[in-house]
Tab-separated table of C-alpha atoms in Angstrom:
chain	number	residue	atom	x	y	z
A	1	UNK	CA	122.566	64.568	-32.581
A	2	UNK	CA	121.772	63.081	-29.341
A	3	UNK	CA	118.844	63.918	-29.586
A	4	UNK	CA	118.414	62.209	-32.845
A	5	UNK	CA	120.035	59.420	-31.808
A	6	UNK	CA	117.566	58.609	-28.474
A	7	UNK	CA	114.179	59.358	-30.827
A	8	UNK	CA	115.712	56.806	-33.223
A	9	UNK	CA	116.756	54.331	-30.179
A	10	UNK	CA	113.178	54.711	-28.424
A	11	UNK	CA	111.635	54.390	-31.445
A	12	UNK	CA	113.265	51.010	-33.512
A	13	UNK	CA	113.172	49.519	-29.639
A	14	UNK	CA	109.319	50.408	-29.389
A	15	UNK	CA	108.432	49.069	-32.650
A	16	UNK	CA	110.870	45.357	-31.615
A	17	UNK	CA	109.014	45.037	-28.188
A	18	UNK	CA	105.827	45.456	-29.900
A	19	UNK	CA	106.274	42.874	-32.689
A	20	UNK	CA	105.475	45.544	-35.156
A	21	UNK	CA	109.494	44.923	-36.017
A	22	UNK	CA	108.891	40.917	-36.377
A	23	UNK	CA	111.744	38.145	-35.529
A	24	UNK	CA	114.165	38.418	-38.358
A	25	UNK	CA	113.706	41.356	-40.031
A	26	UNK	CA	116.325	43.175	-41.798
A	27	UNK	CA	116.863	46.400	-40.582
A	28	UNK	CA	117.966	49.111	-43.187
A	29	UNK	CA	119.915	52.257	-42.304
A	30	UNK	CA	117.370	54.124	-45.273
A	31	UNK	CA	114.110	52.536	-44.220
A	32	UNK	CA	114.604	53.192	-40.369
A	33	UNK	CA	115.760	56.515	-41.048
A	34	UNK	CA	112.943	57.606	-42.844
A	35	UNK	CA	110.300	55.767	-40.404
A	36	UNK	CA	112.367	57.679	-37.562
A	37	UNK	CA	112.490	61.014	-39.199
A	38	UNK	CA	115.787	61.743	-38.469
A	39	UNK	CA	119.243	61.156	-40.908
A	40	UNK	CA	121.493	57.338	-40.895
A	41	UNK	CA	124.029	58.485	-38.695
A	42	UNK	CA	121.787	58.638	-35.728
A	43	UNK	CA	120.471	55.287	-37.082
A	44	UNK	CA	124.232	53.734	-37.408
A	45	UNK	CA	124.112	54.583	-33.506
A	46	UNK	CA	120.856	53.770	-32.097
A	47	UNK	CA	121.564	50.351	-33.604
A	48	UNK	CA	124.423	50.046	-31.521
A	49	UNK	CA	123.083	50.300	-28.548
A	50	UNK	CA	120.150	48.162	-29.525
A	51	UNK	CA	122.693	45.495	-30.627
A	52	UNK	CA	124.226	46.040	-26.859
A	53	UNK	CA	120.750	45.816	-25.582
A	54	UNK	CA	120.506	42.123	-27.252
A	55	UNK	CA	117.118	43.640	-28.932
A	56	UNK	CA	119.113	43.108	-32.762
A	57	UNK	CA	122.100	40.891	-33.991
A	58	UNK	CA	124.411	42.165	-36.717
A	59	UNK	CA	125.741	38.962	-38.882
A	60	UNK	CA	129.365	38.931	-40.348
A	61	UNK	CA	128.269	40.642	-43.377
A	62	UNK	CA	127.693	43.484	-41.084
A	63	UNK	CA	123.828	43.262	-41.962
A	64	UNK	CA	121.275	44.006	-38.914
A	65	UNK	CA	118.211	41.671	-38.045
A	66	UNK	CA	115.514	41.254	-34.961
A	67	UNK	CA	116.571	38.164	-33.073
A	68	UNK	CA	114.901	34.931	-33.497
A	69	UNK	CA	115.263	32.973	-30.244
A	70	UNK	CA	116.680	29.541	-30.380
A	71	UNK	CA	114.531	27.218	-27.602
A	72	UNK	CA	117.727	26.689	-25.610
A	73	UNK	CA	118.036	30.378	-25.663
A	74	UNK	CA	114.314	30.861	-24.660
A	75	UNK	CA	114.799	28.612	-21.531
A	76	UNK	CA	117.982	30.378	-20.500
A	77	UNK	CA	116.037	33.919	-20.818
A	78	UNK	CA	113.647	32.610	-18.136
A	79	UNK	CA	115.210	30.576	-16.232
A	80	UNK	CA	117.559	33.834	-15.445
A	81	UNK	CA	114.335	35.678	-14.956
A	82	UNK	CA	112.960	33.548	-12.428
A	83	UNK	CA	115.867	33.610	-10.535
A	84	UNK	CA	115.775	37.106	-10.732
A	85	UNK	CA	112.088	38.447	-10.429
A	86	UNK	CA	111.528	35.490	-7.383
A	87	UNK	CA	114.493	37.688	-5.549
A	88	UNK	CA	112.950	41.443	-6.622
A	89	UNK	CA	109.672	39.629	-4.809
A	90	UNK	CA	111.058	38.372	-1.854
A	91	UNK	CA	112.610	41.919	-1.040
A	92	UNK	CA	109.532	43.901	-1.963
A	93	UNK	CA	107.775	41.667	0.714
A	94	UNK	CA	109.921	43.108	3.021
A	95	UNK	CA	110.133	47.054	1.688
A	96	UNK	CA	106.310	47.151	0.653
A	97	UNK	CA	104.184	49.838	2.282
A	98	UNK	CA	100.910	50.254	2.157
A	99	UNK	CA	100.538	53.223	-0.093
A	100	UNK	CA	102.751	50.574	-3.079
A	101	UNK	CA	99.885	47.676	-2.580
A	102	UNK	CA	97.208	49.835	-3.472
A	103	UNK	CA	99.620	50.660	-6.948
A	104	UNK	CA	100.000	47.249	-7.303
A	105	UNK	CA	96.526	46.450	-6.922
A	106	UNK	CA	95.147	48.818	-9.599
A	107	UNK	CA	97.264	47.627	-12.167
A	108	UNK	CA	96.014	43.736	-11.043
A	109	UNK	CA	92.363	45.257	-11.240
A	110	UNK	CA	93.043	46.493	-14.907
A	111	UNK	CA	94.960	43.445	-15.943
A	112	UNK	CA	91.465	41.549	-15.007
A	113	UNK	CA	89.082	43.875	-16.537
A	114	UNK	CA	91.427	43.902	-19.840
A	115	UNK	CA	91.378	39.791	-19.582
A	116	UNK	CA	87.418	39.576	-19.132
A	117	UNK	CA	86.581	41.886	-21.936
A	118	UNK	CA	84.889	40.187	-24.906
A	119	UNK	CA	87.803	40.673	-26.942
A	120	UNK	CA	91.310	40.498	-24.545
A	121	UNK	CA	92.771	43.651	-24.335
A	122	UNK	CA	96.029	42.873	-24.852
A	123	UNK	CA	97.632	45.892	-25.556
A	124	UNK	CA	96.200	46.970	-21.621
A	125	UNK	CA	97.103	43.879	-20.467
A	126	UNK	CA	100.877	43.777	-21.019
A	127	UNK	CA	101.279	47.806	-20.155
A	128	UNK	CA	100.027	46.867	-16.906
A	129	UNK	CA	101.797	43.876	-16.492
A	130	UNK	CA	104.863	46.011	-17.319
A	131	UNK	CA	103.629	47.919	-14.633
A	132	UNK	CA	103.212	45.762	-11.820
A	133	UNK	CA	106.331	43.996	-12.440
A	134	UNK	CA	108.259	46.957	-12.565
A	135	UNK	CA	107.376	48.427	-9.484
A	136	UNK	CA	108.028	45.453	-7.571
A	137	UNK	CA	111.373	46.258	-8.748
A	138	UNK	CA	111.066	49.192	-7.766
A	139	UNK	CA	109.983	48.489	-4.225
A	140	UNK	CA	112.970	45.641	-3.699
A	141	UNK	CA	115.250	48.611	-3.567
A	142	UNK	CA	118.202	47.352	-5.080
A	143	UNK	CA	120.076	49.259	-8.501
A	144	UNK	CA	122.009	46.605	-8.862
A	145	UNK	CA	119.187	44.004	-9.540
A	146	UNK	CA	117.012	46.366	-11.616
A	147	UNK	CA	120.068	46.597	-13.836
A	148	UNK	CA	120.747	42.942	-14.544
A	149	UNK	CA	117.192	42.016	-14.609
A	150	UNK	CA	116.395	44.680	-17.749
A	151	UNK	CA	119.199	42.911	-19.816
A	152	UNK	CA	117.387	39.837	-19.130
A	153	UNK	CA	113.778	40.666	-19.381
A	154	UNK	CA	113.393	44.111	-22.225
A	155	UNK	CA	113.978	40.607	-25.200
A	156	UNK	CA	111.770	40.947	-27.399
A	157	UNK	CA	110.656	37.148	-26.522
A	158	UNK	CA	108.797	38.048	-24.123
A	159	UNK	CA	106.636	40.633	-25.211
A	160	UNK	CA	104.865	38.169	-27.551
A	161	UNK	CA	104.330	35.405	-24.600
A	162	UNK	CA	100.411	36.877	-23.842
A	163	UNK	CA	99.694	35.912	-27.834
A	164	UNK	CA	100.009	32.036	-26.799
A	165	UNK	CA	97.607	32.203	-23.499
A	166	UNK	CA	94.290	31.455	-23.999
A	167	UNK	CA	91.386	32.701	-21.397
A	168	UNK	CA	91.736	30.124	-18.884
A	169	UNK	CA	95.750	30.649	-18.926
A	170	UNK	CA	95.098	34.551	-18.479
A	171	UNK	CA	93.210	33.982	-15.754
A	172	UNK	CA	95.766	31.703	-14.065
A	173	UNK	CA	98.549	34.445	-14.718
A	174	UNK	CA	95.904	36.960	-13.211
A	175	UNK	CA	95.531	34.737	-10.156
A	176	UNK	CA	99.362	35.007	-9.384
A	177	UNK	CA	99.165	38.963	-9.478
A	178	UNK	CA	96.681	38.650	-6.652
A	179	UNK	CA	98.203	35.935	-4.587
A	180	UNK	CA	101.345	38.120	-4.743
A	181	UNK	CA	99.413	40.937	-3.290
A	182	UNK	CA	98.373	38.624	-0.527
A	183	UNK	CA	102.081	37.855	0.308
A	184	UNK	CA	102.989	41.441	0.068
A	185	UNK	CA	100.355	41.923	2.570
A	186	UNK	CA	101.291	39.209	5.312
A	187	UNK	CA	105.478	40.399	4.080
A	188	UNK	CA	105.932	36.969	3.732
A	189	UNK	CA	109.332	36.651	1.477
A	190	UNK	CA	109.295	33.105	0.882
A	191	UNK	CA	105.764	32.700	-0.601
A	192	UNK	CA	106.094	35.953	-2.340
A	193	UNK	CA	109.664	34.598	-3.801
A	194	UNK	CA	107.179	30.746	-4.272
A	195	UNK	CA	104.788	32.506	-5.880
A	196	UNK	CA	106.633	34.799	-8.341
A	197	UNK	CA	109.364	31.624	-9.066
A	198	UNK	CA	105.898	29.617	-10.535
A	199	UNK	CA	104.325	32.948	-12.051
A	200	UNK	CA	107.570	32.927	-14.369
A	201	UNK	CA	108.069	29.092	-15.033
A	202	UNK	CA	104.093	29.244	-16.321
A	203	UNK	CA	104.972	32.175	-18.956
A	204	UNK	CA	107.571	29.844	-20.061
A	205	UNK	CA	105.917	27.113	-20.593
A	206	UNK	CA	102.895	28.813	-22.499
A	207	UNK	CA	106.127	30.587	-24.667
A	208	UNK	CA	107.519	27.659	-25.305
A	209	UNK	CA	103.996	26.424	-27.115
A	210	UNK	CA	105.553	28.886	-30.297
A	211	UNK	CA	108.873	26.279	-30.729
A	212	UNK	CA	106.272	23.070	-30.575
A	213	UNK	CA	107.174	20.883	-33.845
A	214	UNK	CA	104.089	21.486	-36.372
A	215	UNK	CA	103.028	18.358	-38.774
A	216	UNK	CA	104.453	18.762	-41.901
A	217	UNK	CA	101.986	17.920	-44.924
A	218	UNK	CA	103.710	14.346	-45.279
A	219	UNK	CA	103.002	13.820	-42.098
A	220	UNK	CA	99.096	15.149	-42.072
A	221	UNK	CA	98.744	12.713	-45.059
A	222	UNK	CA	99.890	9.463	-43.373
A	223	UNK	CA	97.621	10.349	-40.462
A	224	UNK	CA	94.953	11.136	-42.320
A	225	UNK	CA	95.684	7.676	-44.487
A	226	UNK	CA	95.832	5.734	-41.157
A	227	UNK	CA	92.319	7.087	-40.619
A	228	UNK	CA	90.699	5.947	-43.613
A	229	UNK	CA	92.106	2.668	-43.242
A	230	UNK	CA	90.835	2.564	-40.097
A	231	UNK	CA	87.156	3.468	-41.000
A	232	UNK	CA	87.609	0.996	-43.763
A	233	UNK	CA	88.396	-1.947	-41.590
């Protein structure tokens, strides 16, 4: 059963981070279990520990969906990542060795080749991101951290953040991964701590581009009204 139970966990939570499991879906005991391959009752508890993950809500009619972020929710989900992943930085500045910069390096050198391909590579681009973020984790040395910080960042929110950059915002996002590399390097914790604090507040911002109002069709038809009066005149 345990078994069961972690394929079914790995799997649902896979299929969330990826978007493949879209922002308000319903998620049926019969439908997962047959995309799973296992029976509901490993189901009824992977989806508890999903729900205790914050990767699904269950309503009071005890049915289970993929979050939707509110905006205020959005900003609080960074703003406690910032604070977070500036800290994991500022301590891997001081624990980094030589051997980990060269890691963190090759997954920068990906991220670039996967951002200057013809089409973006965005599936390579946010493994290695994973990547490099995670083992600056890693490298601050502290269980404690790593344990609040994946509450905070495994939301599905942020997995869909690279869909709203555009080239030159990739390349911005890539430029942070290298300046980090030069703070590493001079184990500088305060610029490291700058640099990563900004790195964060910039995914935010380009997030937040997916809660900007849109014009509804009223509103598309007064403007476009105001323009023919305009030529008119």
């Amino acid at each position: 059963m345990s078994r069961a139970s972690d394929l079914a966990y790995e799997t649902i939570r896979a299929k969330i981070l990826s978007g493949e499991l879209a922002p308000m879906t319903q998620l049926k005991e019969e439908e997962l279990a047959e995309m799973c391959g296992v029976s509901r009752t490993p189901i009824r508890d992977a989806l508890r520990r999903l729900e205790a993950d914050m990767l699904v809500r269950r309503t009071d009619t005890q049915r289970t969906f993929v979050p939707d972020w509110s905006p205020e929710e959005v900003e609080e989900i960074f703003t406690l990542r910032m604070l977070l992943e500036s800290h994991a930085a500022a301590r891997a500045a001081r624990f980094v060795t030589a051997e980990e910069i060269e890691m963190l390096r090759s997954y920068t050198d990906l991220i670039g080749r996967a951002i200057e391909k013809p089409d973006f590579d965005s599936l390579t681009f946010v493994e290695n991101n994973r990547l490099f973020h995670n083992l600056i984790l890693s490298i601050a040395k502290s269980d404690r951290l790593a344990k609040i910080r994946g509450m905070i960042v495994e939301q599905g929110i942020l997995h869909r953040t690279a869909r709203h950059y555009d080239r030159v915002g990739l390349r911005r996002s890539h430029a942070d991964h290298e300046e980090l590399l030069l703070a590493f390097e001079a184990r500088d914790e305060a610029w490291a701590s700058a640099i990563m604090a900004g790195h964060i507040l910039r995914a935010y911002h380009v997030t937040m581009r997916e809660y900007a109002p849109h014009p509804s069709e009223d509103d598309v038809e007064t403007a476009e009204g105001a323009m023919a009066n305009s030529e008119e005149g």
